[in-house]
């Protein structure tokens, strides 16, 4: 029975403490997978984060915190062309609707396929016949096909953590049919929301000519059938609440409250990434201060944004733009005792983030496009039920579908509109306590119950049973 086997998780990065960057601003994916593997046992395979002079065949096996990890190193050229190149300069921007930033280089596409082949070569000897194999994210779309080519008969699942683009956008990618065709070798394909799922089914039907049953998510093409479904990811509720009980969390909360005194703290926490809508967010805040200059005394905005993917040029540009925009507003609006925007370029622990979220009476989460966005859920999870803050959330985050609660939960905004953001900030600042409590109650059930453990269990159950 496939369901009795171990779980083999394969993702680009493996968040063992030794892997570069894993201990700092851990992304949503790393947190989710750690929780899944601790729960079920098994192996986590991926890139070590190390670069070597030439490709090396060595596999590093380790057992950390109850999880066995197996990692390979990549050569500097592979990192540049597979990771910085095809994954983060082609697929990431295109899948986040930023065709203007997407680079289409045949060479990086070839190295992307070669690295997927290296992953297949490294991991296949570690997989037992009964294991469930679960591949994660856009770095490894063709991996299922590479594993099948090696004779693997296991149940193979794939989860896409980022959005799936509309068909006409995807067709701008050279060799798009080849990429999607390789994806159909998985038995189960998961998306964050119904919207991305339906774009995927639309592509399969209209571009590939596959037979699609939208009701069941079954896609039949060239004699193979795969199932595609939506599995919205959640946070590790128990872990996050436990972090909230620590001294670090309490200290962080006090520190923020003490430093903002009688003003309302509004917070944003994001990886520094153009998909997160940071310059647009600052424009919205600028518009709010333009319309209500006197309220610079009421509101302080804290943006925590640790740099990411610094080797990619578009990420260097977004950083410079953000610094410039924050500087302009602070230059125009500061007094000797007031600085309206605090821009912090570093990561914090989940305990500290919990404390900051709890101290902030407005959470501003306004990505231009986001697969899910776990920060939105963490912000809600950290609130005091008696005196909760207000979540302002982009309509284009996957999380909006769960947290809008038919207009009774998060305040939804169009992140491209400074006016919409300014008006939502004004509404949140003046929102009466009863309404804040009611909105919090409309969101907290899904944040608590649709957590990462439920997500993992649901995906694995489906993968084992189909
Ligand atoms: P990300 O784009 O990284 O994830 P998100 O879902 O918000 O976005 O997860 C970020 C995680 O990193 C959160 O747990 C957050 O607390 C943490 N984090 C962010 N900024 C931090 C900071 N300054 N200091 C410390 N921690 C910080 C990708 C997709 C998302 C999808 C997730 C999970 O882009 O759409 O929700 O995977 O599938």
Coordinates of C-alpha atoms and ligand atoms in Angstrom, one line a residue:
X1 CA 0.0 0.0 0.0
X2 CA 1.4 3.4 -1.0
X3 CA -0.1 5.0 2.1
X4 CA 2.0 2.9 4.4
X5 CA 5.3 4.1 3.0
X6 CA 7.5 7.0 4.2
X7 CA 7.3 10.5 2.8
X8 CA 10.0 11.6 0.5
X9 CA 9.9 15.4 0.1
X10 CA 12.0 17.0 -2.6
X11 CA 12.4 20.8 -2.8
X12 CA 15.0 23.1 -4.1
X13 CA 16.3 24.0 -0.6
X14 CA 16.4 21.9 2.6
X15 CA 16.2 24.0 5.7
X16 CA 18.7 22.1 7.9
X17 CA 20.5 24.6 10.1
X18 CA 23.7 24.1 8.1
X19 CA 22.1 25.2 4.9
X20 CA 22.8 28.8 4.0
X21 CA 20.1 31.2 5.0
X22 CA 17.9 28.6 6.6
X23 CA 18.2 29.9 10.1
X24 CA 17.4 33.4 9.2
X25 CA 14.3 34.5 7.3
X26 CA 12.9 31.1 6.8
X27 CA 10.4 31.1 3.9
X28 CA 6.9 29.7 4.1
X29 CA 7.9 26.6 2.2
X30 CA 10.7 25.7 4.6
X31 CA 8.5 26.1 7.7
X32 CA 5.7 24.0 6.1
X33 CA 7.9 21.1 5.1
X34 CA 9.7 20.9 8.5
X35 CA 6.3 20.5 10.1
X36 CA 5.3 17.8 7.6
X37 CA 8.4 15.7 8.0
X38 CA 8.5 15.9 11.8
X39 CA 5.0 14.6 11.7
X40 CA 5.4 11.6 9.4
X41 CA 9.1 10.8 9.2
X42 CA 11.0 10.2 5.9
X43 CA 13.6 12.0 3.9
X44 CA 13.9 15.5 2.7
X45 CA 16.1 15.9 -0.5
X46 CA 17.4 19.1 -2.0
X47 CA 20.2 21.5 -2.7
X48 CA 22.5 22.0 0.2
X49 CA 22.9 25.7 -0.5
X50 CA 26.6 25.1 -1.2
X51 CA 28.4 25.9 -4.5
X52 CA 31.3 23.8 -5.8
X53 CA 33.8 24.5 -8.5
X54 CA 32.6 21.6 -10.7
X55 CA 29.4 19.5 -10.4
X56 CA 29.9 17.0 -7.6
X57 CA 28.1 13.6 -7.2
X58 CA 28.4 13.5 -3.4
X59 CA 25.2 13.2 -1.4
X60 CA 25.3 14.6 2.2
X61 CA 23.1 12.6 4.6
X62 CA 22.2 14.1 7.9
X63 CA 19.7 13.6 10.7
X64 CA 18.7 16.9 12.3
X65 CA 15.8 17.3 14.7
X66 CA 14.1 14.0 13.8
X67 CA 14.3 14.6 10.1
X68 CA 16.7 12.8 7.7
X69 CA 18.0 15.1 5.0
X70 CA 19.9 14.3 1.9
X71 CA 21.5 17.2 0.0
X72 CA 23.6 17.7 -3.1
X73 CA 25.9 20.7 -3.9
X74 CA 25.5 22.6 -7.2
X75 CA 28.2 24.2 -9.2
X76 CA 28.5 27.9 -9.4
X77 CA 27.3 27.8 -13.0
X78 CA 24.3 25.7 -12.1
X79 CA 23.3 28.1 -9.3
X80 CA 23.6 31.0 -11.7
X81 CA 21.6 29.5 -14.5
X82 CA 19.2 27.1 -12.8
X83 CA 18.5 29.0 -9.6
X84 CA 19.1 32.7 -10.3
X85 CA 18.4 32.2 -14.0
X86 CA 15.5 30.0 -15.1
X87 CA 13.8 29.6 -11.7
X88 CA 14.1 33.1 -10.4
X89 CA 14.5 35.3 -13.6
X90 CA 12.1 33.4 -15.9
X91 CA 9.5 31.3 -14.0
X92 CA 9.1 33.4 -10.9
X93 CA 8.4 36.7 -12.7
X94 CA 6.3 35.1 -15.4
X95 CA 4.2 33.2 -12.8
X96 CA 3.7 36.4 -10.8
X97 CA 2.4 38.1 -14.0
X98 CA 5.7 40.1 -14.4
X99 CA 6.4 39.3 -18.1
X100 CA 8.3 42.7 -18.2
X101 CA 10.9 41.2 -15.8
X102 CA 11.0 37.7 -17.3
X103 CA 14.2 36.7 -19.1
X104 CA 13.9 34.0 -21.8
X105 CA 17.3 32.4 -22.3
X106 CA 17.6 29.0 -23.9
X107 CA 20.8 28.3 -22.0
X108 CA 19.3 28.8 -18.6
X109 CA 16.4 26.5 -19.6
X110 CA 18.8 23.8 -20.6
X111 CA 20.7 24.0 -17.2
X112 CA 17.3 24.0 -15.4
X113 CA 16.5 20.7 -17.1
X114 CA 20.0 19.4 -16.4
X115 CA 19.7 20.2 -12.7
X116 CA 16.3 18.5 -12.5
X117 CA 18.0 15.4 -14.0
X118 CA 20.8 15.7 -11.3
X119 CA 18.1 15.8 -8.6
X120 CA 16.5 12.7 -10.1
X121 CA 19.8 10.9 -10.2
X122 CA 20.6 11.8 -6.6
X123 CA 17.3 11.0 -5.0
X124 CA 16.1 7.9 -6.9
X125 CA 18.4 5.4 -5.1
X126 CA 17.0 6.7 -1.8
X127 CA 13.4 6.0 -2.7
X128 CA 11.8 2.7 -1.6
X129 CA 8.9 1.1 -3.6
X130 CA 6.3 2.1 -1.0
X131 CA 7.3 5.7 -0.5
X132 CA 5.1 8.6 -1.3
X133 CA 7.1 11.2 -3.2
X134 CA 6.1 14.8 -2.9
X135 CA 7.9 17.4 -5.1
X136 CA 7.7 21.1 -4.3
X137 CA 7.6 24.2 -6.4
X138 CA 8.6 25.8 -9.6
X139 CA 12.3 24.9 -9.4
X140 CA 11.4 21.2 -10.0
X141 CA 8.5 21.1 -12.4
X142 CA 10.1 18.5 -14.7
X143 CA 11.5 16.3 -11.9
X144 CA 8.5 13.9 -12.0
X145 CA 9.2 13.1 -15.6
X146 CA 12.9 12.6 -14.9
X147 CA 12.0 10.2 -12.1
X148 CA 9.6 8.2 -14.3
X149 CA 12.3 8.0 -17.0
X150 CA 14.4 6.1 -14.3
X151 CA 11.6 3.6 -13.9
X152 CA 10.1 5.0 -10.6
X153 CA 6.5 3.6 -10.2
X154 CA 5.8 5.4 -6.9
X155 CA 2.9 7.8 -6.3
X156 CA 4.3 11.2 -7.3
X157 CA 2.8 14.4 -6.1
X158 CA 3.7 18.0 -6.9
X159 CA 2.7 21.2 -5.2
X160 CA 3.1 24.7 -6.7
X161 CA 3.5 27.3 -4.0
X162 CA 3.2 30.3 -6.4
X163 CA 0.4 31.3 -8.7
X164 CA -0.2 29.6 -12.0
X165 CA -0.4 32.2 -14.8
X166 CA -3.3 32.7 -17.2
X167 CA -2.9 30.7 -20.5
X168 CA -2.0 33.7 -22.7
X169 CA 0.7 34.7 -20.3
X170 CA 2.2 31.2 -20.1
X171 CA 2.3 30.8 -23.8
X172 CA 4.9 33.6 -23.9
X173 CA 7.3 31.1 -22.4
X174 CA 9.3 29.3 -25.0
X175 CA 8.8 25.5 -24.7
X176 CA 5.8 26.0 -22.5
X177 CA 4.1 22.8 -23.8
X178 CA 7.2 20.8 -22.9
X179 CA 7.1 22.2 -19.3
X180 CA 3.4 21.5 -18.8
X181 CA 3.6 18.1 -20.5
X182 CA 6.4 17.1 -18.1
X183 CA 4.2 18.1 -15.2
X184 CA 1.4 15.7 -16.2
X185 CA 3.6 12.7 -15.2
X186 CA 2.7 13.5 -11.5
X187 CA -0.3 11.6 -10.1
X188 CA -1.5 14.6 -8.1
X189 CA -0.8 18.3 -8.7
X190 CA -1.8 20.8 -6.0
X191 CA -2.3 24.6 -6.3
X192 CA -3.0 27.2 -3.6
X193 CA -6.3 28.4 -4.9
X194 CA -9.2 27.5 -7.3
X195 CA -8.1 30.5 -9.5
X196 CA -4.6 29.0 -10.2
X197 CA -6.2 25.5 -10.6
X198 CA -8.7 26.8 -13.2
X199 CA -5.9 28.6 -15.2
X200 CA -4.0 25.3 -15.2
X201 CA -7.0 23.3 -16.4
X202 CA -7.7 26.0 -19.0
X203 CA -4.2 25.6 -20.4
X204 CA -4.3 21.8 -20.5
X205 CA -7.6 21.9 -22.4
X206 CA -7.0 24.7 -24.7
X207 CA -3.2 24.6 -25.4
X208 CA -2.4 20.9 -25.0
X209 CA -5.7 19.6 -26.2
X210 CA -6.0 17.3 -23.1
X211 CA -9.3 15.9 -21.9
X212 CA -10.2 17.8 -18.7
X213 CA -12.9 17.1 -16.2
X214 CA -13.1 20.4 -14.3
X215 CA -15.3 18.8 -11.6
X216 CA -12.9 16.2 -10.5
X217 CA -9.7 17.9 -11.7
X218 CA -8.8 14.9 -13.8
X219 CA -6.6 15.7 -16.8
X220 CA -6.0 12.9 -19.4
X221 CA -3.4 13.4 -22.0
X222 CA -1.5 10.9 -24.2
X223 CA -2.8 8.0 -22.3
X224 CA -1.9 9.3 -18.8
X225 CA -4.3 10.7 -16.2
X226 CA -3.4 13.1 -13.4
X227 CA -5.5 14.9 -10.8
X228 CA -5.2 18.6 -10.2
X229 CA -6.8 20.2 -7.1
X230 CA -6.6 23.3 -4.8
X231 CA -4.9 22.8 -1.4
X232 CA -4.6 26.2 0.3
X233 CA -1.6 26.1 2.6
X234 CA -1.8 27.2 6.2
X235 CA 0.5 28.2 9.1
X236 CA 1.9 26.0 11.8
X237 CA -0.6 27.2 14.3
X238 CA 0.6 25.3 17.4
X239 CA 4.2 26.3 16.8
X240 CA 3.4 29.9 16.2
X241 CA 1.2 30.1 19.3
X242 CA 4.0 28.5 21.4
X243 CA 6.4 31.1 20.0
X244 CA 3.9 33.8 21.1
X245 CA 4.2 32.6 24.7
X246 CA 7.9 33.1 24.9
X247 CA 9.8 36.0 26.6
X248 CA 11.2 37.0 23.2
X249 CA 7.7 37.5 21.9
X250 CA 6.7 39.5 25.0
X251 CA 9.8 41.6 24.9
X252 CA 9.3 42.3 21.2
X253 CA 5.7 43.4 21.8
X254 CA 6.8 45.7 24.6
X255 CA 9.6 47.1 22.6
X256 CA 7.4 48.1 19.8
X257 CA 4.7 49.5 22.0
X258 CA 7.2 51.6 24.0
X259 CA 8.8 53.0 20.8
X260 CA 5.5 54.0 19.3
X261 CA 3.9 55.4 22.5
X262 CA 0.5 56.9 21.7
X263 CA 0.6 56.2 18.0
X264 CA -1.0 53.3 16.2
X265 CA 1.7 50.9 14.8
X266 CA 1.0 49.5 11.3
X267 CA 3.2 46.7 10.2
X268 CA 4.3 45.0 7.0
X269 CA 6.6 41.9 7.0
X270 CA 7.8 40.5 3.7
X271 CA 10.8 39.1 1.8
X272 CA 12.1 42.0 -0.2
X273 CA 10.6 40.8 -3.5
X274 CA 8.8 42.8 -6.3
X275 CA 5.8 40.5 -6.1
X276 CA 5.1 41.8 -2.5
X277 CA 4.1 45.2 -3.8
X278 CA 6.4 47.2 -1.4
X279 CA 6.9 50.4 -3.4
X280 CA 3.2 50.4 -4.2
X281 CA 2.4 50.0 -0.5
X282 CA 4.7 53.0 0.3
X283 CA 2.8 55.0 -2.3
X284 CA -0.5 54.1 -0.6
X285 CA 0.9 55.3 2.7
X286 CA 2.2 58.5 1.1
X287 CA -1.3 59.1 -0.3
X288 CA -2.8 58.6 3.2
X289 CA -0.4 61.2 4.6
X290 CA -1.1 63.6 1.7
X291 CA -4.8 63.4 2.5
X292 CA -4.5 63.4 6.3
X293 CA -1.2 65.3 7.1
X294 CA -2.2 65.7 10.7
X295 CA -2.3 62.0 11.2
X296 CA 1.4 61.6 10.9
X297 CA 1.1 62.0 14.7
X298 CA -1.3 59.0 14.9
X299 CA 0.3 56.4 12.8
X300 CA 3.8 54.9 12.4
X301 CA 4.4 52.3 9.7
X302 CA 7.0 49.6 10.3
X303 CA 8.2 47.6 7.3
X304 CA 10.4 44.6 8.0
X305 CA 11.9 43.4 4.7
X306 CA 15.0 41.2 4.7
X307 CA 16.8 41.1 1.4
X308 CA 16.3 38.0 -0.8
X309 CA 17.8 36.7 -4.1
X310 CA 20.4 39.5 -4.0
X311 CA 22.3 38.1 -7.0
X312 CA 19.3 38.8 -9.3
X313 CA 19.3 42.3 -10.7
X314 CA 15.6 43.0 -10.4
X315 CA 15.9 42.4 -6.6
X316 CA 18.7 45.0 -6.3
X317 CA 16.5 47.5 -8.2
X318 CA 13.5 46.9 -5.9
X319 CA 15.6 47.5 -2.9
X320 CA 16.9 50.8 -4.2
X321 CA 13.4 52.0 -5.2
X322 CA 12.0 51.1 -1.8
X323 CA 14.8 53.0 0.1
X324 CA 14.2 56.0 -2.1
X325 CA 10.4 56.0 -1.5
X326 CA 10.6 55.6 2.2
X327 CA 13.3 58.4 2.3
X328 CA 11.0 60.7 0.4
X329 CA 8.1 60.3 2.7
X330 CA 10.2 60.5 5.8
X331 CA 11.9 63.6 4.4
X332 CA 8.6 65.3 3.8
X333 CA 6.7 64.2 6.9
X334 CA 9.2 63.8 9.8
X335 CA 9.4 66.1 12.9
X336 CA 12.2 66.0 15.5
X337 CA 10.2 63.5 17.5
X338 CA 8.3 61.8 14.6
X339 CA 9.5 59.5 11.8
X340 CA 6.4 58.1 10.0
X341 CA 8.1 55.1 8.3
X342 CA 10.6 52.7 9.8
X343 CA 12.1 50.5 7.2
X344 CA 14.1 47.6 8.7
X345 CA 16.2 45.5 6.3
X346 CA 16.5 42.3 8.4
X347 CA 14.8 39.2 9.5
X348 CA 13.4 38.3 12.9
X349 CA 12.5 35.1 14.7
X350 CA 8.9 33.9 14.6
X351 CA 8.7 34.7 18.4
X352 CA 9.7 38.3 17.7
X353 CA 7.4 38.6 14.7
X354 CA 4.5 37.4 16.9
X355 CA 5.2 40.2 19.4
X356 CA 5.5 42.8 16.7
X357 CA 2.2 41.6 15.0
X358 CA 0.4 41.7 18.3
X359 CA 1.6 45.2 19.1
X360 CA 0.6 46.5 15.6
X361 CA -3.1 47.5 15.3
X362 CA -3.0 47.3 11.5
X363 CA -1.4 44.6 9.4
X364 CA -0.6 45.7 5.8
X365 CA -0.2 42.8 3.4
X366 CA -0.5 44.0 -0.1
X367 CA 1.3 41.7 -2.6
X368 CA 0.7 42.4 -6.3
X369 CA 0.4 38.6 -6.7
X370 CA 1.0 35.9 -4.2
X371 CA 0.4 32.1 -4.2
X372 CA -1.0 32.2 -0.6
X373 CA 0.9 34.6 1.8
X374 CA 1.5 33.2 5.2
X375 CA 2.3 36.5 6.8
X376 CA -1.4 37.5 6.5
X377 CA -2.4 34.4 8.4
X378 CA 0.4 34.9 11.0
X379 CA -0.8 38.4 11.6
X380 CA -4.3 37.2 12.4
X381 CA -3.0 34.4 14.6
X382 CA -1.0 36.8 16.7
X383 CA -3.9 39.1 17.6
X384 CA -5.4 39.5 21.0
X385 CA -9.1 38.3 20.6
X386 CA -10.3 41.1 23.0
X387 CA -8.5 43.9 21.2
X388 CA -7.5 42.6 17.7
X389 CA -5.8 44.6 15.0
X390 CA -7.2 45.0 11.4
X391 CA -5.8 43.1 8.5
X392 CA -5.6 45.0 5.2
X393 CA -5.1 42.4 2.5
X394 CA -4.5 42.5 -1.2
X395 CA -7.2 41.0 -3.4
X396 CA -4.4 39.3 -5.4
X397 CA -3.0 37.2 -2.5
X398 CA -4.2 33.6 -2.4
X399 CA -5.0 34.1 1.2
X400 CA -7.7 36.7 0.3
X401 CA -10.0 33.9 -0.8
X402 CA -10.0 32.5 2.8
X403 CA -9.7 35.7 4.8
X404 CA -12.1 38.0 3.1
X405 CA -15.0 36.0 4.5
X406 CA -17.6 37.6 2.2
X407 CA -16.6 41.1 3.3
X408 CA -16.7 40.3 7.0
X409 CA -13.0 39.5 7.6
X410 CA -9.9 41.3 6.1
X411 CA -10.3 44.6 4.5
X412 CA -9.5 43.8 0.8
X413 CA -7.6 46.3 -1.3
X414 CA -6.4 46.7 -4.8
X415 CA -2.6 47.0 -4.2
X416 CA -2.1 49.0 -7.5
X417 CA -4.4 51.8 -6.2
X418 CA -2.8 54.2 -3.7
X419 CA -6.3 55.7 -3.2
X420 CA -7.7 52.3 -2.2
X421 CA -4.9 51.7 0.2
X422 CA -5.1 55.2 1.7
X423 CA -8.8 54.8 2.3
X424 CA -8.4 51.3 3.8
X425 CA -5.8 52.7 6.2
X426 CA -8.2 55.4 7.3
X427 CA -11.0 52.8 7.8
X428 CA -8.7 50.6 9.8
X429 CA -7.4 53.4 12.0
X430 CA -10.9 54.5 13.0
X431 CA -12.5 51.0 13.2
X432 CA -14.6 50.5 16.4
X433 CA -13.6 47.7 18.7
X434 CA -16.7 45.6 18.1
X435 CA -16.1 45.6 14.4
X436 CA -12.5 44.6 14.9
X437 CA -13.5 41.8 17.1
X438 CA -16.2 40.6 14.6
X439 CA -13.7 40.7 11.7
X440 CA -11.1 38.8 13.7
X441 CA -13.7 36.1 14.6
X442 CA -14.6 35.8 10.9
X443 CA -10.9 35.0 10.1
X444 CA -9.5 33.1 13.0
X445 CA -11.3 29.7 12.4
X446 CA -9.7 29.1 9.0
X447 CA -6.3 30.4 10.2
X448 CA -6.4 28.0 13.2
X449 CA -8.0 24.9 11.6
X450 CA -6.8 25.0 8.0
X451 CA -3.2 24.8 9.3
X452 CA -0.1 23.3 7.7
X453 CA -0.7 19.9 9.4
X454 CA -4.2 19.7 7.9
X455 CA -2.8 20.8 4.5
X456 CA -0.1 18.1 4.6
X457 CA -2.5 15.4 5.8
X458 CA -5.0 16.3 3.1
X459 CA -2.4 16.3 0.3
X460 CA -0.8 13.0 1.4
X461 CA -4.1 11.3 1.9
X462 CA -5.2 12.2 -1.6
X463 CA -1.8 11.2 -3.1
X464 CA -1.9 7.8 -1.3
X465 CA -5.4 7.0 -2.3
X466 CA -5.9 8.1 -5.9
Ligands
LIG1 P1 7.0 33.5 0.5 O1 7.0 34.3 -0.8 O2 8.3 33.5 1.2 O3 6.5 32.0 0.3 P2 5.0 33.9 2.7 O4 3.9 32.9 2.4 O5 4.4 35.2 3.2 O6 5.9 34.2 1.4 O7 5.9 33.2 3.7 C1 6.9 34.0 4.3 C2 7.4 33.3 5.6 O8 8.7 33.9 5.9 C3 6.5 33.6 6.8 O9 6.4 32.5 7.6 C4 7.1 34.8 7.4 O10 6.9 34.9 8.8 C5 8.6 34.6 7.1 N1 9.1 36.0 7.0 C6 8.9 36.9 6.1 N2 9.5 38.0 6.3 C7 10.3 37.8 7.4 C8 11.2 38.6 8.2 N3 11.4 39.8 8.0 N4 11.7 38.0 9.3 C9 11.5 36.7 9.6 N5 10.6 36.0 8.9 C10 10.0 36.5 7.8 C11 6.1 31.2 -0.9 C12 5.0 31.8 -1.8 C13 3.8 32.2 -0.9 C14 3.3 31.0 -0.2 C15 4.4 30.3 0.6 C16 4.0 29.0 1.2 O11 5.5 33.0 -2.5 O12 2.7 32.7 -1.8 O13 2.3 31.4 0.8 O14 5.5 30.0 -0.3 O15 3.4 28.1 0.2

